[in-house]
PDB file of C-alpha atoms in Angstrom:
ATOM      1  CA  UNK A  17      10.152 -25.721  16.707  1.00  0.00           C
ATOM      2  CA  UNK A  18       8.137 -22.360  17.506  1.00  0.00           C
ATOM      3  CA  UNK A  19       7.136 -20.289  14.204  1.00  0.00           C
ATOM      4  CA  UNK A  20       8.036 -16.862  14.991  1.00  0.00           C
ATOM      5  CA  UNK A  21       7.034 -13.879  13.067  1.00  0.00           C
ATOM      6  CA  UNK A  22       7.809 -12.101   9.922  1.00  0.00           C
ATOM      7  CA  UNK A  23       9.414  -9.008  11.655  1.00  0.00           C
ATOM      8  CA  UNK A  24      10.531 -10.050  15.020  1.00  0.00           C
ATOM      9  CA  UNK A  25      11.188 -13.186  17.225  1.00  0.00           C
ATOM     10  CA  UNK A  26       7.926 -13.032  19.059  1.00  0.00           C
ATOM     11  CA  UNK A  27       5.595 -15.764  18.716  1.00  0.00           C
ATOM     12  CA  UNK A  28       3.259 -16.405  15.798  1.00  0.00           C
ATOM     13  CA  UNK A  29      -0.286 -15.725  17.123  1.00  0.00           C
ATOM     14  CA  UNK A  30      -1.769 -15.086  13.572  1.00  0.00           C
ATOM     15  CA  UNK A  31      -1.145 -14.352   9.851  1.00  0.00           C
ATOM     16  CA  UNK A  32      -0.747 -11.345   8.019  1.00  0.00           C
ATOM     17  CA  UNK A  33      -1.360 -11.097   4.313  1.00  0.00           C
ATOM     18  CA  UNK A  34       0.798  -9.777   1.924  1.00  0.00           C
ATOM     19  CA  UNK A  35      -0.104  -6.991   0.445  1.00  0.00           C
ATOM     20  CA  UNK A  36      -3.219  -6.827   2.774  1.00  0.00           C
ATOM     21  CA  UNK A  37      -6.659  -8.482   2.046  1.00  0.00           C
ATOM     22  CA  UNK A  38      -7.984  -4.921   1.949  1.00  0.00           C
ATOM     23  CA  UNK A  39      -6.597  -4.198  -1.681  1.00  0.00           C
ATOM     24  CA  UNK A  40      -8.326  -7.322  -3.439  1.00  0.00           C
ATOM     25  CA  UNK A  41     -11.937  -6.383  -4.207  1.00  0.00           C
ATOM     26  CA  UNK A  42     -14.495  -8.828  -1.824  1.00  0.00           C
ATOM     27  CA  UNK A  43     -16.359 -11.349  -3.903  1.00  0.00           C
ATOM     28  CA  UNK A  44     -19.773  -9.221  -2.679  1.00  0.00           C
ATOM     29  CA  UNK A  45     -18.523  -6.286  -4.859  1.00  0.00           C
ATOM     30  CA  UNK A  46     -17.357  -8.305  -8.293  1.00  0.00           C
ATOM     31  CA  UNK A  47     -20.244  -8.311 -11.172  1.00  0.00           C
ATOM     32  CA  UNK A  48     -18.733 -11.775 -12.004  1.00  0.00           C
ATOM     33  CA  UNK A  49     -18.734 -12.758  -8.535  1.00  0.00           C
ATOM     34  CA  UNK A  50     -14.770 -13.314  -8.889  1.00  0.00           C
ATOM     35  CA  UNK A  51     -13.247 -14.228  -5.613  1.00  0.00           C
ATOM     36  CA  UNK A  52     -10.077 -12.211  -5.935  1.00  0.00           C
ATOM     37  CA  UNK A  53      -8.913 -12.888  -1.995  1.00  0.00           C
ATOM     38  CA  UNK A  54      -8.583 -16.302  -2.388  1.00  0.00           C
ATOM     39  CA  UNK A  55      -4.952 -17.914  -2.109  1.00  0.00           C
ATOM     40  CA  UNK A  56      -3.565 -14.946  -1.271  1.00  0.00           C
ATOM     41  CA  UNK A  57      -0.227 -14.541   0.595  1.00  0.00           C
ATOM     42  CA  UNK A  58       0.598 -15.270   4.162  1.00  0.00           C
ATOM     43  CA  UNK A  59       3.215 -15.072   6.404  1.00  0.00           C
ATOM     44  CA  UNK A  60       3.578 -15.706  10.215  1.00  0.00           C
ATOM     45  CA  UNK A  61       2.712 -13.311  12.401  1.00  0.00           C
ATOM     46  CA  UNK A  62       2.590 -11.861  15.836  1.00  0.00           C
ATOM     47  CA  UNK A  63      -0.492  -9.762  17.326  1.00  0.00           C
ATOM     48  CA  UNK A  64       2.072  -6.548  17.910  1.00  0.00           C
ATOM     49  CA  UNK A  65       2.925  -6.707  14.168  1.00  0.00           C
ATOM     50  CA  UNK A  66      -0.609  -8.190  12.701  1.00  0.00           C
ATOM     51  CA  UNK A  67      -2.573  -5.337  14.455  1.00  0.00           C
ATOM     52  CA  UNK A  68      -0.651  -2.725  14.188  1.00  0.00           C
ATOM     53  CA  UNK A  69       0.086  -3.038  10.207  1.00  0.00           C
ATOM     54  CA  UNK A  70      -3.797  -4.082  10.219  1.00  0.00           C
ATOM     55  CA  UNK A  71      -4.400  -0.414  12.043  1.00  0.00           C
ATOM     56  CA  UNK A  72      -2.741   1.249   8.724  1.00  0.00           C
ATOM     57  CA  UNK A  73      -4.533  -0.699   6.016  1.00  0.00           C
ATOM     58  CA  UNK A  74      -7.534   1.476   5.096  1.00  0.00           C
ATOM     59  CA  UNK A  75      -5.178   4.404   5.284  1.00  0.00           C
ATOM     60  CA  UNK A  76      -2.645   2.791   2.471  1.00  0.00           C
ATOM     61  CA  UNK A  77      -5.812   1.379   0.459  1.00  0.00           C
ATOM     62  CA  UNK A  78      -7.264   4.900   0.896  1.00  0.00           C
ATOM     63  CA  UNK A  79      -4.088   6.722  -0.299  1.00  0.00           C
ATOM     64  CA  UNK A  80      -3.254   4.310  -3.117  1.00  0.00           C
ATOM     65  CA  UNK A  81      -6.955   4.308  -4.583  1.00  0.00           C
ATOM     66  CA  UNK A  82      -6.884   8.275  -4.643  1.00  0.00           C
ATOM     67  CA  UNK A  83      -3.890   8.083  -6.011  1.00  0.00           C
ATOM     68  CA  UNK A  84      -4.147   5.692  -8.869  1.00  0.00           C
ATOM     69  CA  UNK A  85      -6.237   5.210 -12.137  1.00  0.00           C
ATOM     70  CA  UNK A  86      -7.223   1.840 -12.735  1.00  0.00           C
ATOM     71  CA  UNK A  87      -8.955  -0.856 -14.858  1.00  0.00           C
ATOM     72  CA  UNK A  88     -12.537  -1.658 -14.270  1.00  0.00           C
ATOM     73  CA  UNK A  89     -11.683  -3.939 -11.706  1.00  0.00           C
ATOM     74  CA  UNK A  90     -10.260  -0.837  -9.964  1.00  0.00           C
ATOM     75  CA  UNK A  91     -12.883   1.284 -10.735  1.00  0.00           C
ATOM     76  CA  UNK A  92     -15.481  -1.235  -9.266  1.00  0.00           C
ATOM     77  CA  UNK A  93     -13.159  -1.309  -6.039  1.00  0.00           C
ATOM     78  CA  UNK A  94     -13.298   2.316  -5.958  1.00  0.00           C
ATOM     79  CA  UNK A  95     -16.859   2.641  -5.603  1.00  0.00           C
ATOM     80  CA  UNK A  96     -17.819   0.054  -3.429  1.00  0.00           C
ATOM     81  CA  UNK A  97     -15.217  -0.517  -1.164  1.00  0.00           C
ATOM     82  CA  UNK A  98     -13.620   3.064  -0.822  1.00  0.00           C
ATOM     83  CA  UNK A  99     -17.206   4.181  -0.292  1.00  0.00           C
ATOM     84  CA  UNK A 100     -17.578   2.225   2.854  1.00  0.00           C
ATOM     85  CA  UNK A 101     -14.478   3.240   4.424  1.00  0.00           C
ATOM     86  CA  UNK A 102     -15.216   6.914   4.066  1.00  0.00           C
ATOM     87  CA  UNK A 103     -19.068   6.029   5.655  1.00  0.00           C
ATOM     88  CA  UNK A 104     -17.351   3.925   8.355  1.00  0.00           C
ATOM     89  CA  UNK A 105     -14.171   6.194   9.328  1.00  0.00           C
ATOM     90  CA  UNK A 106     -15.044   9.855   8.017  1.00  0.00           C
ATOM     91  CA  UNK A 107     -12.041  11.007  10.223  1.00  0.00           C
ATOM     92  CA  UNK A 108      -9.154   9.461   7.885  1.00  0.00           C
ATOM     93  CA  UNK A 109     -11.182  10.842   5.491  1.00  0.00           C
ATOM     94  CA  UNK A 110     -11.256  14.467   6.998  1.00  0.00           C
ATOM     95  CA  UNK A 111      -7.474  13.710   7.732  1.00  0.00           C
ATOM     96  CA  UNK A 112      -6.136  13.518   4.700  1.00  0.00           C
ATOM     97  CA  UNK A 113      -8.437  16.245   3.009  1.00  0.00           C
ATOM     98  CA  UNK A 114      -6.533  18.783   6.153  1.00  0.00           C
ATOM     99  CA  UNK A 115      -4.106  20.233   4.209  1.00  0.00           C
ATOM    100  CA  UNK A 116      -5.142  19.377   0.798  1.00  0.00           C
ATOM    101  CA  UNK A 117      -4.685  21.881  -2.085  1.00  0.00           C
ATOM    102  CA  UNK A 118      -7.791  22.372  -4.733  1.00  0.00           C
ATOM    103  CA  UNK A 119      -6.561  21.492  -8.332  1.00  0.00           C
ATOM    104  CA  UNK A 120      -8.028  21.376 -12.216  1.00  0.00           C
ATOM    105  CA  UNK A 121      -7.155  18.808 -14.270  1.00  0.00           C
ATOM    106  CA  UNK A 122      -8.007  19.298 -17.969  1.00  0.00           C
ATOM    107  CA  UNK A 123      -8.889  15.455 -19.362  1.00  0.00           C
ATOM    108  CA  UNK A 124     -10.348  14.362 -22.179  1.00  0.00           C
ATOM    109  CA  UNK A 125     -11.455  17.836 -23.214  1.00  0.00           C
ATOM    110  CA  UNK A 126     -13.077  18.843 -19.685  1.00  0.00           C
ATOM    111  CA  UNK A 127     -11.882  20.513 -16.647  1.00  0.00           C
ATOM    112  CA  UNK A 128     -12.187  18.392 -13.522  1.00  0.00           C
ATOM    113  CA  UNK A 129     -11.955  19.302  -9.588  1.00  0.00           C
ATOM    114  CA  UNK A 130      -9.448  17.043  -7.467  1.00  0.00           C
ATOM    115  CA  UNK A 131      -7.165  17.704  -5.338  1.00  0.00           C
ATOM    116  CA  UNK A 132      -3.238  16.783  -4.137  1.00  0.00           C
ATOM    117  CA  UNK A 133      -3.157  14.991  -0.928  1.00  0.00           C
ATOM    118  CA  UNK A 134      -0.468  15.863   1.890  1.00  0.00           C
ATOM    119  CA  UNK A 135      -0.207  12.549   3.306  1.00  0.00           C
ATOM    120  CA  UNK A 136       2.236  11.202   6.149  1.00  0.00           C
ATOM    121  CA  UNK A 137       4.952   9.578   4.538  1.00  0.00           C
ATOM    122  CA  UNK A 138       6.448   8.001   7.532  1.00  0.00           C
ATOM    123  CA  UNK A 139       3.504   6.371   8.195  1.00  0.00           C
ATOM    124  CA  UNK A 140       2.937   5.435   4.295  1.00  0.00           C
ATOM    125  CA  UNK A 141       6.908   4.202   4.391  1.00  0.00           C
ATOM    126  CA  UNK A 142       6.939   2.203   7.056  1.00  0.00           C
ATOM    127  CA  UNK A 143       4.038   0.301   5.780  1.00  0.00           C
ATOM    128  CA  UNK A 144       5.554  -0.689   2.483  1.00  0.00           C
ATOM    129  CA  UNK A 145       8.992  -1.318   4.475  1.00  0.00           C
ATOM    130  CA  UNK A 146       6.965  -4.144   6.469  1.00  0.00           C
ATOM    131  CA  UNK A 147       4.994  -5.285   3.394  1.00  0.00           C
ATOM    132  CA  UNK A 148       8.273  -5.159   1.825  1.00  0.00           C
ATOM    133  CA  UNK A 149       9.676  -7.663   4.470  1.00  0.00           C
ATOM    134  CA  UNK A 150       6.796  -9.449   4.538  1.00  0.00           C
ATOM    135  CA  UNK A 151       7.173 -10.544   0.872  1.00  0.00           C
ATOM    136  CA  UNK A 152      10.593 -11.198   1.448  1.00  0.00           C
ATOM    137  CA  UNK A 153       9.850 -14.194   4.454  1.00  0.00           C
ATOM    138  CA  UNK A 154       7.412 -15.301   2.065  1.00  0.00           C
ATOM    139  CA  UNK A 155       9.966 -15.618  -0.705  1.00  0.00           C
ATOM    140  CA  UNK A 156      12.806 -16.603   1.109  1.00  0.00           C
ATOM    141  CA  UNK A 157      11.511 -18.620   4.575  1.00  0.00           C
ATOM    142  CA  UNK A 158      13.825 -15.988   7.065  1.00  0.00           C
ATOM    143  CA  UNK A 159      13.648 -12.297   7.938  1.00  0.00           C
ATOM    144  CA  UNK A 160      15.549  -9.436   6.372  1.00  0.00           C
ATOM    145  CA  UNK A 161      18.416  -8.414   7.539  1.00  0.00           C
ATOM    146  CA  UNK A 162      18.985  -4.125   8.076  1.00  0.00           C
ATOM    147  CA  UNK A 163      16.474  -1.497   7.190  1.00  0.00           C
ATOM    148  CA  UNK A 164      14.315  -1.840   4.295  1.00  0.00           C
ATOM    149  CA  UNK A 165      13.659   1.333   2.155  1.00  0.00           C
ATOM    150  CA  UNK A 166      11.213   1.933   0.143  1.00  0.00           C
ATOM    151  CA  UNK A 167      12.296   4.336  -3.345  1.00  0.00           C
ATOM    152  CA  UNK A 168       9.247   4.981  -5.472  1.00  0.00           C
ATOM    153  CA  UNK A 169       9.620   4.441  -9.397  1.00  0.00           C
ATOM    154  CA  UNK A 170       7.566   7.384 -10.146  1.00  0.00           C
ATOM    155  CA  UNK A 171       4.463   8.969  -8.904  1.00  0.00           C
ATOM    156  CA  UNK A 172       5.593  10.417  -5.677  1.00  0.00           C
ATOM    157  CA  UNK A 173       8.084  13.979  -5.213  1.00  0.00           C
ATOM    158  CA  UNK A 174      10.471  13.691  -2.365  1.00  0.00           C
ATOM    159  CA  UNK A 175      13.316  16.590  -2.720  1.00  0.00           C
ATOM    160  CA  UNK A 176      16.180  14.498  -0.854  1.00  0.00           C
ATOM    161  CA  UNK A 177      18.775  14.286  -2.187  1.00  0.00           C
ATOM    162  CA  UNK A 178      19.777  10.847  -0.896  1.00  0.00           C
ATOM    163  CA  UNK A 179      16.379   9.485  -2.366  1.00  0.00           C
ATOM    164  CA  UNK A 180      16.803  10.846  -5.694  1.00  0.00           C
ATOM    165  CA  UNK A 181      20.008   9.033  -5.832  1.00  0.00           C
ATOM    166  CA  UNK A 182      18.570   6.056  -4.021  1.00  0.00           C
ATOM    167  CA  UNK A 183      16.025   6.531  -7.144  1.00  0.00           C
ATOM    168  CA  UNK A 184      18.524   6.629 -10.021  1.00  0.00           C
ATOM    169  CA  UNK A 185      20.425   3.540  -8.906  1.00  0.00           C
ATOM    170  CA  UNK A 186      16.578   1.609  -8.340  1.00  0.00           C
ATOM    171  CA  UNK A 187      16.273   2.985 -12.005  1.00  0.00           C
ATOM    172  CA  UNK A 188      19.257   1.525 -13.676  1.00  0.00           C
ATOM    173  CA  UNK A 189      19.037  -1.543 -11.868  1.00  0.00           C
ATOM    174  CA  UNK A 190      15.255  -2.047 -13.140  1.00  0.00           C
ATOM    175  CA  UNK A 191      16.223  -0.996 -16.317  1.00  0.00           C
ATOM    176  CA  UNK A 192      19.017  -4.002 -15.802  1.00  0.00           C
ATOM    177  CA  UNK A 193      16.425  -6.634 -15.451  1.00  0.00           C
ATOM    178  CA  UNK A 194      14.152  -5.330 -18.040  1.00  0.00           C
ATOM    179  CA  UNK A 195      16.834  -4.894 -21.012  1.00  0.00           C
ATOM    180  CA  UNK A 196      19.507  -7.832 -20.218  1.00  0.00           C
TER     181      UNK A 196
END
């Protein structure tokens, strides 16, 4: 029997992980030397959908790193790894910064300069969707069926209506798990 891949019926030429190897911090950047890509998840893959999820990688990492505070293992991730994709591709860099807008953030009794992102949503969405099918093959040995949506928690403002009720429902059925 031919292995076919995660998102289509193609061939599997290669294997993508899930999330991508590009969040785990390489062994070369740990103080403890902690290999924190090892036995991560894999599913079958084709080149069409290997490549072109690999093509959007360092833009998710990017986005989620400026977008998140984290424990030292973060932090360290931050400055090593983040640091080499904004040397190595200054224009997703410049991209993203386009139509930034400046912003203060008073923190632990200082002012600080950041700045809100205006990032591509359908770009970030259909990344998660495929990560989000991804984990399900991995889970469940056979594709998804329909359109996956992604519906953030918290964190990100969308003013659609259908999404915030797409959000309330994700809500009370987390809240369902949590408190049963």
């Amino acid at each position: 029997m031919i292995e076919t891949c995660y998102m289509c019926d193609n061939q599997k030429t290669s294997v993508e992980h899930v999330p991508p190897k590009c969040f785990f911090p390489e062994k070369k950047d740990s103080p403890e030397g902690v290999d924190f890509r090892k036995n991560l998840i894999t599913v079958p893959s084709c080149d069409l959908h290997n490549m072109k999820k690999s093509n959007d990688d360092e833009f998710i990492y990017f986005v989620m790193a400026c977008n998140s505070k984290g424990n030292e293992v973060a932090k360290i991730h931050q400055d090593t790894k983040l640091m080499r994709i904004i040397d190595r591709s200054p224009n997703l860099f410049k991209g993203l910064l386009e139509d930034s807008k400046a912003l203060s953030v008073f923190e632990n009794g200082i002012y600080k300069r950041t700045c809100i992102l205006n990032i591509d949503y359908v770009r970030f969405n259909e990344h998660f969707s495929n990560m989000a099918n991804a984990l399900y093959f991995s889970v469940f040995n056979e594709k998804a069926n329909g359109r996956t949506f992604i519906v953030p928690v918290s964190g990100f403002a969308d003013d659609s209506s259908k999404r915030k009720r797409l959000h309330r429902k994700t809500n009370k059925e987390i809240e369902g798990l949590l408190y049963s």
